CSV table of C-alpha atoms in Angstrom, one decimal:
chain,number,residue,atom,x,y,z
T,778,UNK,CA,126.6,113.6,90.6
T,779,UNK,CA,126.9,110.0,91.8
T,780,UNK,CA,129.4,107.3,90.8
T,781,UNK,CA,126.9,105.1,89.1
T,782,UNK,CA,125.3,107.7,86.9
T,783,UNK,CA,124.4,106.4,83.4
T,784,UNK,CA,124.6,102.8,84.6
T,785,UNK,CA,121.4,101.0,83.5
T,786,UNK,CA,120.1,98.2,85.7
T,787,UNK,CA,117.3,95.7,84.9
T,788,UNK,CA,115.9,94.2,88.2
T,789,UNK,CA,113.6,91.2,87.9
T,790,UNK,CA,111.0,91.6,90.6
T,791,UNK,CA,111.8,89.7,93.8
T,792,UNK,CA,111.6,90.0,97.6
T,793,UNK,CA,114.1,91.3,100.1
T,794,UNK,CA,117.8,90.9,99.0
T,795,UNK,CA,117.5,91.7,95.3
T,796,UNK,CA,115.4,94.9,95.7
T,797,UNK,CA,117.8,95.9,98.4
T,798,UNK,CA,120.7,95.4,96.0
T,799,UNK,CA,118.8,97.5,93.4
T,800,UNK,CA,118.2,100.2,96.0
T,801,UNK,CA,121.9,100.4,96.8
T,802,UNK,CA,122.7,100.9,93.1
T,803,UNK,CA,119.9,103.4,92.6
T,804,UNK,CA,120.9,105.4,95.7
T,805,UNK,CA,124.3,105.9,94.1
T,806,UNK,CA,123.0,107.0,90.7
T,807,UNK,CA,122.2,103.9,88.7
T,808,UNK,CA,119.0,103.9,86.5
T,809,UNK,CA,117.1,100.9,87.9
T,810,UNK,CA,114.1,99.5,86.0
T,811,UNK,CA,112.2,96.8,87.7
T,812,UNK,CA,110.4,94.2,85.5
T,813,UNK,CA,107.3,93.0,87.5
T,814,UNK,CA,104.5,90.7,86.6
T,815,UNK,CA,101.3,92.2,85.3
T,816,UNK,CA,99.4,90.8,88.3
T,817,UNK,CA,100.3,91.1,92.0
T,818,UNK,CA,102.7,88.5,93.4
T,819,UNK,CA,100.7,86.2,95.8
T,820,UNK,CA,101.8,83.5,98.2
T,821,UNK,CA,101.2,80.4,96.1
T,822,UNK,CA,103.2,77.6,94.4
T,823,UNK,CA,103.7,79.7,91.2
T,824,UNK,CA,106.1,81.9,93.2
T,825,UNK,CA,108.3,79.1,94.4
T,826,UNK,CA,110.9,80.2,91.8
T,827,UNK,CA,111.7,83.2,94.0
T,828,UNK,CA,114.0,82.7,96.9
T,829,UNK,CA,112.9,84.5,100.1
T,830,UNK,CA,109.3,84.3,99.0
T,831,UNK,CA,107.6,85.5,102.2
T,832,UNK,CA,103.8,86.0,102.5
T,833,UNK,CA,103.0,89.1,100.4
T,834,UNK,CA,99.8,89.8,98.4
T,835,UNK,CA,101.0,93.2,97.1
T,836,UNK,CA,102.9,93.9,93.9
T,837,UNK,CA,106.6,94.4,94.3
T,838,UNK,CA,106.1,98.1,93.4
T,839,UNK,CA,104.2,98.6,96.6
T,840,UNK,CA,107.4,97.9,98.7
T,841,UNK,CA,108.2,101.6,98.6
T,842,UNK,CA,111.2,101.7,101.0
T,843,UNK,CA,113.6,99.7,98.9
T,844,UNK,CA,112.1,100.6,95.6
T,845,UNK,CA,112.7,104.3,95.8
T,846,UNK,CA,113.9,106.0,92.6
T,847,UNK,CA,113.1,103.0,90.5
T,848,UNK,CA,111.1,102.8,87.3
T,849,UNK,CA,108.6,99.9,86.9
T,850,UNK,CA,107.6,98.0,83.7
T,851,UNK,CA,105.0,95.2,83.8
T,852,UNK,CA,105.8,92.3,81.5
T,853,UNK,CA,104.7,88.7,81.3
T,854,UNK,CA,107.9,86.9,80.7
T,855,UNK,CA,106.4,83.4,80.9
T,856,UNK,CA,103.7,83.4,78.3
T,857,UNK,CA,103.8,86.6,76.2
T,858,UNK,CA,106.2,86.5,73.3
T,859,UNK,CA,105.9,90.2,72.6
T,860,UNK,CA,106.7,91.0,76.2
T,861,UNK,CA,109.7,88.6,76.0
T,862,UNK,CA,111.0,90.5,73.0
T,863,UNK,CA,110.6,93.8,74.8
T,864,UNK,CA,112.7,92.4,77.6
T,865,UNK,CA,115.4,91.4,75.2
T,866,UNK,CA,115.5,94.9,73.7
T,867,UNK,CA,116.0,96.3,77.2
T,868,UNK,CA,118.8,93.8,77.8
T,869,UNK,CA,120.7,95.0,74.7
T,870,UNK,CA,121.1,98.5,76.2
T,871,UNK,CA,121.6,97.6,79.8
T,872,UNK,CA,124.7,97.2,82.0
T,873,UNK,CA,123.4,95.0,84.8
T,874,UNK,CA,120.7,92.3,85.2
T,875,UNK,CA,119.6,91.4,88.7
T,876,UNK,CA,118.2,87.8,88.9
T,877,UNK,CA,116.3,86.9,92.1
T,878,UNK,CA,115.1,83.5,91.0
T,879,UNK,CA,116.2,80.0,91.9
T,880,UNK,CA,118.8,78.5,89.6
T,881,UNK,CA,117.3,77.4,86.3
T,882,UNK,CA,114.4,79.8,86.2
T,883,UNK,CA,116.0,82.2,83.7
T,884,UNK,CA,116.9,79.2,81.5
T,885,UNK,CA,113.3,77.9,81.6
T,886,UNK,CA,112.1,81.4,80.5
T,887,UNK,CA,114.5,81.0,77.5
T,888,UNK,CA,116.8,83.7,78.9
T,889,UNK,CA,119.9,81.6,79.4
T,890,UNK,CA,122.6,84.0,80.8
T,891,UNK,CA,125.0,83.0,78.1
T,892,UNK,CA,122.4,83.7,75.4
T,893,UNK,CA,121.9,87.2,77.0
T,894,UNK,CA,125.6,87.8,76.8
T,895,UNK,CA,125.5,87.1,73.1
T,896,UNK,CA,123.1,90.0,72.7
T,897,UNK,CA,125.1,92.2,75.0
T,898,UNK,CA,128.7,91.1,75.7
T,899,UNK,CA,129.1,93.9,78.3
T,900,UNK,CA,126.2,92.7,80.4
T,901,UNK,CA,126.8,91.9,84.1
T,902,UNK,CA,124.3,89.2,85.3
T,903,UNK,CA,124.1,89.1,89.1
T,904,UNK,CA,122.3,85.9,90.2
T,905,UNK,CA,121.4,86.1,93.9
T,906,UNK,CA,120.1,82.9,95.5
T,907,UNK,CA,120.1,81.2,98.9
T,908,UNK,CA,122.6,78.4,98.2
T,909,UNK,CA,124.2,79.5,94.9
T,910,UNK,CA,123.8,78.3,91.3
T,911,UNK,CA,125.4,74.9,91.8
T,912,UNK,CA,125.6,72.1,94.4
T,913,UNK,CA,123.1,69.6,96.0
T,914,UNK,CA,121.1,72.4,97.7
T,915,UNK,CA,121.0,74.8,94.7
T,916,UNK,CA,117.3,74.1,93.8
T,917,UNK,CA,116.1,73.8,97.4
T,918,UNK,CA,113.8,76.4,98.9
T,919,UNK,CA,115.1,78.3,102.0
T,920,UNK,CA,115.0,81.4,104.0
T,921,UNK,CA,117.6,83.6,105.9
T,922,UNK,CA,117.2,81.3,108.9
T,923,UNK,CA,118.3,78.2,106.8
T,924,UNK,CA,121.2,80.0,105.2
T,925,UNK,CA,122.5,81.1,108.6
T,926,UNK,CA,122.0,77.6,110.0
T,927,UNK,CA,124.3,75.9,107.5
T,928,UNK,CA,126.9,78.7,107.6
T,929,UNK,CA,127.6,77.8,111.2
T,930,UNK,CA,126.9,81.3,112.4
T,931,UNK,CA,123.4,80.7,113.7
T,932,UNK,CA,124.9,78.2,116.3
T,933,UNK,CA,126.7,81.2,118.0
T,934,UNK,CA,123.5,83.2,118.5
T,935,UNK,CA,122.7,81.8,122.0
T,936,UNK,CA,123.2,82.4,125.7
T,937,UNK,CA,124.9,79.8,128.0
T,938,UNK,CA,123.0,76.5,128.1
T,939,UNK,CA,120.3,77.9,125.7
T,940,UNK,CA,119.3,77.1,122.2
T,941,UNK,CA,120.2,79.4,119.3
T,942,UNK,CA,117.8,82.2,118.4
T,943,UNK,CA,117.1,83.8,115.1
T,944,UNK,CA,118.4,87.4,114.9
T,945,UNK,CA,115.9,88.6,112.2
T,946,UNK,CA,116.6,88.3,108.5
T,947,UNK,CA,119.4,90.8,108.4
T,948,UNK,CA,122.6,88.8,108.0
T,949,UNK,CA,121.9,86.5,105.0
T,950,UNK,CA,119.2,88.4,103.1
T,951,UNK,CA,120.7,91.9,103.3
T,952,UNK,CA,124.4,91.7,104.4
T,953,UNK,CA,125.6,88.5,102.9
T,954,UNK,CA,123.0,88.7,100.1
T,955,UNK,CA,122.1,92.2,98.8
T,956,UNK,CA,125.1,94.1,100.0
T,957,UNK,CA,127.8,91.6,98.9
T,958,UNK,CA,125.9,91.2,95.6
T,959,UNK,CA,126.2,95.0,95.0
T,960,UNK,CA,129.9,94.7,95.9
T,961,UNK,CA,130.4,91.9,93.4
T,962,UNK,CA,128.7,94.1,90.7
T,963,UNK,CA,131.1,97.0,91.4
T,964,UNK,CA,134.1,94.7,91.1
T,965,UNK,CA,132.6,93.4,87.8
T,966,UNK,CA,132.0,97.0,86.5
T,967,UNK,CA,135.6,97.9,87.4
T,968,UNK,CA,137.0,94.9,85.6
T,969,UNK,CA,134.8,95.6,82.6
T,970,UNK,CA,136.5,99.0,82.2
T,971,UNK,CA,139.7,97.0,81.5
T,972,UNK,CA,138.3,94.1,79.5
T,973,UNK,CA,135.2,95.5,77.9
T,974,UNK,CA,133.4,92.2,78.8
T,975,UNK,CA,130.6,91.4,81.2
T,976,UNK,CA,130.3,88.3,83.4
T,977,UNK,CA,128.0,86.3,85.6
T,978,UNK,CA,128.0,86.8,89.3
T,979,UNK,CA,127.0,83.7,91.4
T,980,UNK,CA,126.0,85.2,94.7
T,981,UNK,CA,125.1,82.7,97.4
T,982,UNK,CA,123.6,84.2,100.6
T,983,UNK,CA,125.0,81.3,102.6
T,984,UNK,CA,128.5,81.9,101.3
T,985,UNK,CA,128.0,85.7,101.7
T,986,UNK,CA,127.2,85.4,105.4
T,987,UNK,CA,130.2,83.0,105.9
T,988,UNK,CA,132.5,85.5,104.2
T,989,UNK,CA,131.2,88.3,106.4
T,990,UNK,CA,132.1,86.2,109.4
T,991,UNK,CA,135.7,85.4,108.3
T,992,UNK,CA,137.1,86.8,111.6
T,993,UNK,CA,134.8,84.5,113.6
T,994,UNK,CA,135.9,81.4,111.7
T,995,UNK,CA,139.5,82.4,112.3
T,996,UNK,CA,138.8,83.1,116.0
T,997,UNK,CA,137.5,79.6,116.6
T,998,UNK,CA,141.1,78.4,116.2
T,999,UNK,CA,142.9,81.4,117.8
T,1000,UNK,CA,140.5,82.6,120.5
T,1001,UNK,CA,138.0,79.7,121.1
T,1002,UNK,CA,136.9,80.9,124.5
T,1003,UNK,CA,135.7,84.2,123.0
T,1004,UNK,CA,133.7,82.5,120.2
T,1005,UNK,CA,132.6,79.3,121.8
T,1006,UNK,CA,131.9,80.4,125.3
T,1007,UNK,CA,128.9,78.5,126.8
T,1008,UNK,CA,127.5,75.1,125.9
T,1009,UNK,CA,125.0,74.0,123.4
T,1010,UNK,CA,121.5,73.8,124.7
T,1011,UNK,CA,111.4,80.5,118.4
T,1012,UNK,CA,112.1,78.3,115.5
T,1013,UNK,CA,115.1,76.4,116.6
T,1014,UNK,CA,114.2,72.9,117.7
T,1015,UNK,CA,116.5,70.8,119.8
T,1016,UNK,CA,117.3,67.3,118.5
T,1017,UNK,CA,117.8,64.5,121.1
T,1018,UNK,CA,121.6,64.8,120.9
T,1019,UNK,CA,121.8,68.5,121.9
T,1020,UNK,CA,122.1,69.7,118.3
T,1021,UNK,CA,119.5,71.7,116.5
T,1022,UNK,CA,117.5,71.9,113.3
T,1023,UNK,CA,116.3,75.2,111.8
T,1024,UNK,CA,112.7,75.2,110.6
T,1025,UNK,CA,111.8,78.0,108.1
T,1026,UNK,CA,108.5,76.5,106.9
T,1027,UNK,CA,106.7,79.8,106.5
T,1028,UNK,CA,104.7,79.1,103.3
T,1029,UNK,CA,101.8,76.7,103.6
T,1030,UNK,CA,103.3,74.1,101.2
T,1031,UNK,CA,106.5,73.9,103.2
T,1032,UNK,CA,104.6,73.8,106.5
T,1033,UNK,CA,102.6,70.8,105.3
T,1034,UNK,CA,105.8,69.1,104.3
T,1035,UNK,CA,107.2,69.8,107.7
T,1036,UNK,CA,104.1,68.2,109.3
T,1037,UNK,CA,104.6,65.1,107.0
T,1038,UNK,CA,108.2,64.8,108.2
T,1039,UNK,CA,107.2,64.8,111.8
T,1040,UNK,CA,104.2,62.6,111.4
T,1041,UNK,CA,101.4,65.1,112.0
T,1042,UNK,CA,100.0,65.9,108.6
T,1043,UNK,CA,97.1,63.4,108.7
T,1044,UNK,CA,95.7,64.9,111.9
T,1045,UNK,CA,96.3,68.4,110.5
T,1046,UNK,CA,94.2,67.4,107.4
T,1047,UNK,CA,91.4,66.1,109.6
T,1048,UNK,CA,91.3,69.4,111.5
T,1049,UNK,CA,92.6,67.8,114.7
T,1050,UNK,CA,95.7,70.0,114.9
T,1051,UNK,CA,95.5,73.8,115.1
T,1052,UNK,CA,95.9,75.7,111.9
T,1053,UNK,CA,99.3,77.1,111.0
T,1054,UNK,CA,98.0,80.7,111.3
T,1055,UNK,CA,96.2,80.3,114.6
T,1056,UNK,CA,98.5,82.4,116.7
T,1057,UNK,CA,96.7,81.6,119.9
T,1058,UNK,CA,97.9,78.0,119.6
T,1059,UNK,CA,101.5,78.7,118.6
T,1060,UNK,CA,102.9,78.0,122.1
T,1061,UNK,CA,101.1,74.7,122.2
T,1062,UNK,CA,102.2,73.8,118.7
T,1063,UNK,CA,105.8,74.7,119.6
T,1064,UNK,CA,105.7,72.4,122.6
T,1065,UNK,CA,104.3,69.5,120.6
T,1066,UNK,CA,106.8,70.0,117.8
T,1067,UNK,CA,109.7,70.2,120.3
T,1068,UNK,CA,108.8,66.9,122.0
T,1069,UNK,CA,108.7,65.1,118.7
T,1070,UNK,CA,112.0,66.6,117.5
T,1071,UNK,CA,113.7,65.7,120.7
T,1072,UNK,CA,112.9,62.0,120.0
T,1073,UNK,CA,115.6,61.8,117.3
T,1074,UNK,CA,119.0,63.3,116.7
T,1075,UNK,CA,119.6,66.3,114.5
T,1076,UNK,CA,121.1,64.2,111.7
T,1077,UNK,CA,118.3,61.7,111.8
T,1078,UNK,CA,115.9,64.6,111.1
T,1079,UNK,CA,118.2,65.9,108.3
T,1080,UNK,CA,117.9,62.5,106.7
T,1081,UNK,CA,114.1,62.5,107.1
T,1082,UNK,CA,113.8,65.9,105.4
T,1083,UNK,CA,116.3,65.2,102.7
T,1084,UNK,CA,113.6,64.7,100.1
T,1085,UNK,CA,110.8,66.8,101.7
T,1086,UNK,CA,111.0,70.5,100.8
T,1087,UNK,CA,110.1,72.0,104.1
T,1088,UNK,CA,112.9,74.6,104.6
T,1089,UNK,CA,114.5,72.4,107.3
T,1090,UNK,CA,118.3,72.5,107.7
T,1091,UNK,CA,120.8,71.5,110.3
T,1092,UNK,CA,122.2,74.2,112.6
T,1093,UNK,CA,125.8,73.4,112.0
T,1094,UNK,CA,128.6,74.1,114.5
T,1095,UNK,CA,131.6,76.1,113.2
T,1096,UNK,CA,133.8,73.0,113.2
T,1097,UNK,CA,131.3,71.1,111.0
T,1098,UNK,CA,130.7,73.7,108.4
T,1099,UNK,CA,133.6,73.1,105.9
T,1100,UNK,CA,132.6,69.4,105.6
T,1101,UNK,CA,128.9,70.1,104.7
T,1102,UNK,CA,128.0,68.7,101.3
T,1103,UNK,CA,127.0,72.1,99.7
T,1104,UNK,CA,130.1,73.8,100.9
T,1105,UNK,CA,132.4,71.0,99.7
T,1106,UNK,CA,130.8,71.0,96.3
T,1107,UNK,CA,131.2,74.7,95.8
T,1108,UNK,CA,134.6,75.0,97.5
T,1109,UNK,CA,133.1,77.5,99.9
T,1110,UNK,CA,136.1,77.2,102.3
T,1111,UNK,CA,139.7,77.6,101.3
T,1112,UNK,CA,143.2,77.2,102.8
T,1113,UNK,CA,144.8,80.6,102.2
T,1114,UNK,CA,148.6,81.0,102.0
T,1115,UNK,CA,149.2,77.3,102.7
T,1116,UNK,CA,147.6,77.7,106.1
T,1117,UNK,CA,146.0,74.6,107.7
T,1118,UNK,CA,143.0,76.8,108.8
T,1119,UNK,CA,140.0,76.6,106.4
T,1120,UNK,CA,138.5,80.0,105.9
T,1121,UNK,CA,135.4,81.2,103.9
T,1122,UNK,CA,136.2,81.7,100.2
T,1123,UNK,CA,135.7,85.2,98.8
T,1124,UNK,CA,132.1,85.8,97.9
T,1125,UNK,CA,130.3,86.3,95.5
T,1126,UNK,CA,131.9,84.2,92.8
T,1127,UNK,CA,132.6,86.1,89.6
T,1128,UNK,CA,132.4,83.8,86.5
T,1129,UNK,CA,134.1,84.6,83.2
T,1130,UNK,CA,132.4,83.4,80.0
T,1131,UNK,CA,134.7,82.4,77.2
T,1132,UNK,CA,134.1,82.8,73.4
T,1133,UNK,CA,133.4,79.1,72.9
T,1134,UNK,CA,130.5,79.2,75.4
T,1135,UNK,CA,129.0,82.3,73.6
T,1136,UNK,CA,129.4,80.7,70.1
T,1137,UNK,CA,127.6,77.6,71.3
T,1138,UNK,CA,124.5,79.7,71.9
T,1139,UNK,CA,124.6,81.4,68.5
């Protein structure tokens, strides 16, 4: 007998953090049903809706490790009205909906979360995304690397006089993302026992990893030599000012935009630059990219990529993080107990829906 027995979860098929969150719930007794597309997910522009959309030509159901004990249903939620109605019938009798998409995708599918709450007022809708549901970066593509970069934590993964290194996609995707999302769901379930009402959970992987590192943010003020030992100086590229950008341009469309930003796309189109997947040329490509990136400062590159979706973000230092536009918009950092020290706000954000919002969707 597990604590989540009889809890029914609908998991919309995604990659990495949401299936992990569903696995946690399933391992502790929840009945998890995954809604997957009728055809396998492939690496193309149609999948840009899904954060953490790494190269994968297999259906989500083939990711056995994190899909254990789950039931799979295949529905076309974009084009098939009968399938859409089947989904809504499932929602009426479910406790939790896991949303892996970028902000706005559920709404475009005509499954606005507030509308779903009119069908099932006890529903808990967990929306897990890279930058959260609001703010200037909300609709921007990204990967674990990018979320770490703007959290300030990536800047600490380095040796003396060396550039930061990427510590695999564990911290943002799985710890700050899937694990904290599951925690938020448990809090919402506990609250529902008292109120009888569901809610929306806005789970930002960026804010999640910041929250995990609360002690580190505090230590920069109290124990700076421990946290900031060493000086600022592979996918971290060094700007000409000794600061860094993080490049997560894994998918081909983002890689091409990256090349446009650094001025190499035309020679790439002509076949005069090695192909992205030619691993024998990666060292040479890295050297070429590094020399170009070193010609400008980090912030100059940030401005260049402002309107180019290439999964390029600044690697922020801890003392820069709280002033970053996305964090300021979402109040991601807070002064607790009248302290002058800014600390990560609790994550994820649990959002109550009032009666007027529900009535407006009726």
